[in-house]
C-alpha positions in Angstrom: 10.4 2.1 -19.0 13.9 3.0 -18.2 16.5 0.4 -17.9 17.2 -0.5 -14.3 20.8 0.1 -13.5 21.1 0.1 -9.7 21.0 -3.1 -7.5 19.3 -5.0 -6.1 17.5 -5.6 -9.1 14.5 -7.3 -7.7 13.7 -4.4 -5.7 13.6 -2.1 -8.7 11.8 -4.4 -10.8 9.2 -5.0 -8.3 8.8 -1.4 -8.0 8.2 -1.2 -12.0 5.7 -3.7 -11.9 3.8 -2.0 -9.0 3.8 1.1 -10.7 2.5 -0.6 -13.9 -0.4 -2.2 -11.7 -1.2 1.3 -10.0 -1.3 3.2 -13.3 -3.4 0.7 -15.3 -0.8 -0.6 -17.6 -1.6 -4.0 -16.9 -5.4 -4.3 -16.3 -7.1 -7.2 -14.3 -6.7 -10.6 -16.1 -3.9 -9.2 -18.4 -0.8 -11.5 -19.0 2.6 -9.9 -17.6 5.1 -11.3 -19.9 8.2 -12.2 -18.1 10.5 -12.1 -21.2 9.0 -8.7 -22.5 9.5 -7.0 -19.1 13.1 -8.3 -18.9 13.8 -7.1 -22.5 12.3 -3.6 -21.6 14.5 -3.2 -18.5 17.4 -5.0 -20.0 17.8 -7.6 -17.3 17.6 -11.5 -17.2 14.4 -13.1 -16.7 15.5 -14.5 -13.2 15.0 -11.3 -11.3 11.7 -10.7 -13.1 10.5 -14.0 -12.0 11.5 -13.2 -8.5 9.8 -10.0 -8.5 6.7 -11.7 -9.8 6.6 -14.2 -7.1 6.5 -11.5 -4.3 3.6 -9.8 -6.1 2.0 -13.2 -6.2 2.6 -13.3 -2.3 0.8 -10.0 -2.2 -2.2 -11.5 -4.0 -1.8 -9.0 -6.8 -1.0 -11.3 -9.5 -1.7 -15.1 -10.1 0.5 -17.6 -11.8 -0.1 -21.1 -13.3 1.9 -23.6 -15.4 2.3 -23.0 -19.0 0.2 -19.6 -18.7 2.5 -17.5 -16.8 1.6 -14.4 -14.5 -1.5 -12.5 -15.0 -3.1 -9.6 -13.0 -5.5 -11.0 -10.4 -9.0 -9.7 -10.8 -9.7 -7.7 -7.5 -12.9 -7.5 -5.7 -14.2 -5.1 -3.2 -14.1 -8.2 -0.7 -10.2 -8.6 -1.4 -9.5 -5.1 -0.3 -12.0 -5.1 2.5 -10.0 -8.0 3.9 -6.5 -6.2 3.6 -8.3 -3.2 5.4 -9.5 -5.3 8.3 -6.1 -6.9 8.9 -4.5 -3.4 8.7 -7.1 -2.0 11.0 -6.4 -4.6 13.4 -2.6 -4.2 13.4 -2.8 -0.5 13.8 -5.2 -0.9 16.8 -2.6 -3.2 18.3 0.3 -0.8 17.5 -1.5 2.0 19.2 -1.8 0.0 22.6 1.9 -1.0 22.5 3.7 2.4 22.0 3.1 6.1 21.5 4.4 7.7 18.2 6.5 10.7 17.9 3.9 13.5 17.9 6.1 15.9 15.7 6.4 13.2 13.0 2.6 12.9 13.0 2.1 16.5 12.9 4.7 16.9 10.0 2.9 14.1 8.0 -0.5 15.6 8.6 0.8 19.2 7.4 2.3 17.5 4.2 -1.0 15.8 3.8 -2.6 19.5 3.7 -0.1 20.5 1.2 -0.6 17.4 -1.1 -4.6 17.9 -0.9 -4.3 21.6 -2.0 -2.0 20.7 -4.9 -4.3 17.7 -5.9 -1.4 15.3 -5.9 -3.1 11.9 -5.1 0.5 10.2 -5.1 1.5 12.4 -2.3 -1.6 12.3 -0.4 -1.2 8.4 -0.4 2.4 8.7 0.4 2.1 10.9 3.3 -0.9 9.0 4.7 1.1 5.9 4.6 3.9 7.6 6.3 1.8 8.7 9.0 0.4 5.3 9.9 3.8 3.7 9.5 5.0 5.9 12.2 2.2 4.5 14.5 3.1 0.9 13.8 6.8 1.4 14.1 6.2 3.1 17.5 4.8 -0.2 18.8 8.4 -1.5 19.2 7.3 -4.8 17.8 9.5 -5.8 14.8 7.0 -8.7 14.0 3.9 -6.5 13.9 5.8 -3.8 11.6 7.0 -6.7 9.4 3.6 -8.0 8.7 2.0 -4.6 8.3 4.7 -3.8 5.7 4.2 -7.1 4.2 0.5 -6.0 3.2 1.6 -3.4 0.6 -0.6 -0.8 2.2 0.6 1.9 -0.4 -0.2 -0.1 -3.5 -3.6 -1.5 -2.0 -4.4 2.2 -1.4 -3.7 3.1 -4.9 -5.6 0.2 -6.4 -8.6 1.1 -4.0 -8.7 4.5 -5.5 -8.2 3.3 -9.2 -10.5 0.3 -8.9 -13.1 1.3 -6.7 -13.2 5.0 -6.9 -12.4 5.1 -3.2 -11.7 8.6 -1.9 -8.3 8.9 -0.9 -7.2 11.2 2.2 -8.3 14.3 0.8 -8.9 15.8 4.0 -5.8 16.1 6.4 -8.2 17.0 9.1 -9.1 13.3 9.2 -5.7 12.8 10.9 -5.8 15.4 13.3 -8.2 13.9 15.7 -5.7 11.1 16.0 -2.9 13.2 16.8 -4.8 14.9 19.5 -5.7 11.5 21.0 -2.1 10.4 21.0 -1.1 13.8 22.6 -3.9 13.5 25.3 -3.0 10.0 26.1 -6.5 8.8 25.3 -7.0 5.2 26.0 -9.4 5.0 23.1 -7.0 6.0 20.4 -6.5 2.2 19.1 -10.3 2.1 18.3 -10.3 5.3 16.7 -7.5 4.4 14.6 -9.3 1.1 13.6 -12.6 3.2 12.8 -10.1 5.6 10.7 -8.9 2.7 8.5 -12.1 1.0 7.9 -13.8 4.1 7.1 -11.7 4.0 3.7 -12.5 0.4 3.1 -14.6 -0.4 0.1 -18.1 -2.0 1.0 -18.1 -5.7 1.2 -20.9 -7.0 -1.1 -20.6 -10.7 0.4 
C-alpha cells in the first residue's frame, strides 16, 4: 500500500481498510494488526484506531480487549438485514421527492458502459450513485445520513465477493425506475423497494 499523504488521515485509512476487505486481503476472522497498518501507511496508530472504530460501527469488524480487531464473519442474514433497511429508506425517499431525471439517465448509461466493459467496480459505483441521487432528492438530510451510514457500496462489493451475488450487470434493471419517476407513477417507491431486495442474498434463518 502507498503511504497516505493527504488529510484527513482517518478518511484515507478507512478507505484503505475498506479496499482490503473488499479485495479479500483480510478474510473473515482474520486479525487486522493496527500497528502493521500504521507502519505500512507511515502514520501513527491513533488514526488507524479511529478508522477501525468506524468499520466496527458498520459491523464489518469486531474488536475485543487484548485481541484487537478482526474481520467479522458475515452471513447471508447480515447482508439481508442491510438490504432490508436500505430498501425501506429508498422507498421512503421516493415518496418524498423526485430525483433529477437527467442524472438517473446518465448513471444508467454509465451502467451500460461498465457492464459492456466487464468492470464490476464501475457497475457498483454507478449503481450506488443512481440510488444516492434518489435518496438525496428526498430533501431529508436525516434520511440521507442514515442511508450513507449503511456503507452501501462496500456491502454491495461484499455481497458479490462472499455470496456470489450478481451485480447490476443489466442496466435495463434501472430503466423501469427512471420511466416510473418520469411518469409520476405513485407505485415507484414499491418498485424501488423490490428492485433493491432483488439483489439481497436469501435469508437462511
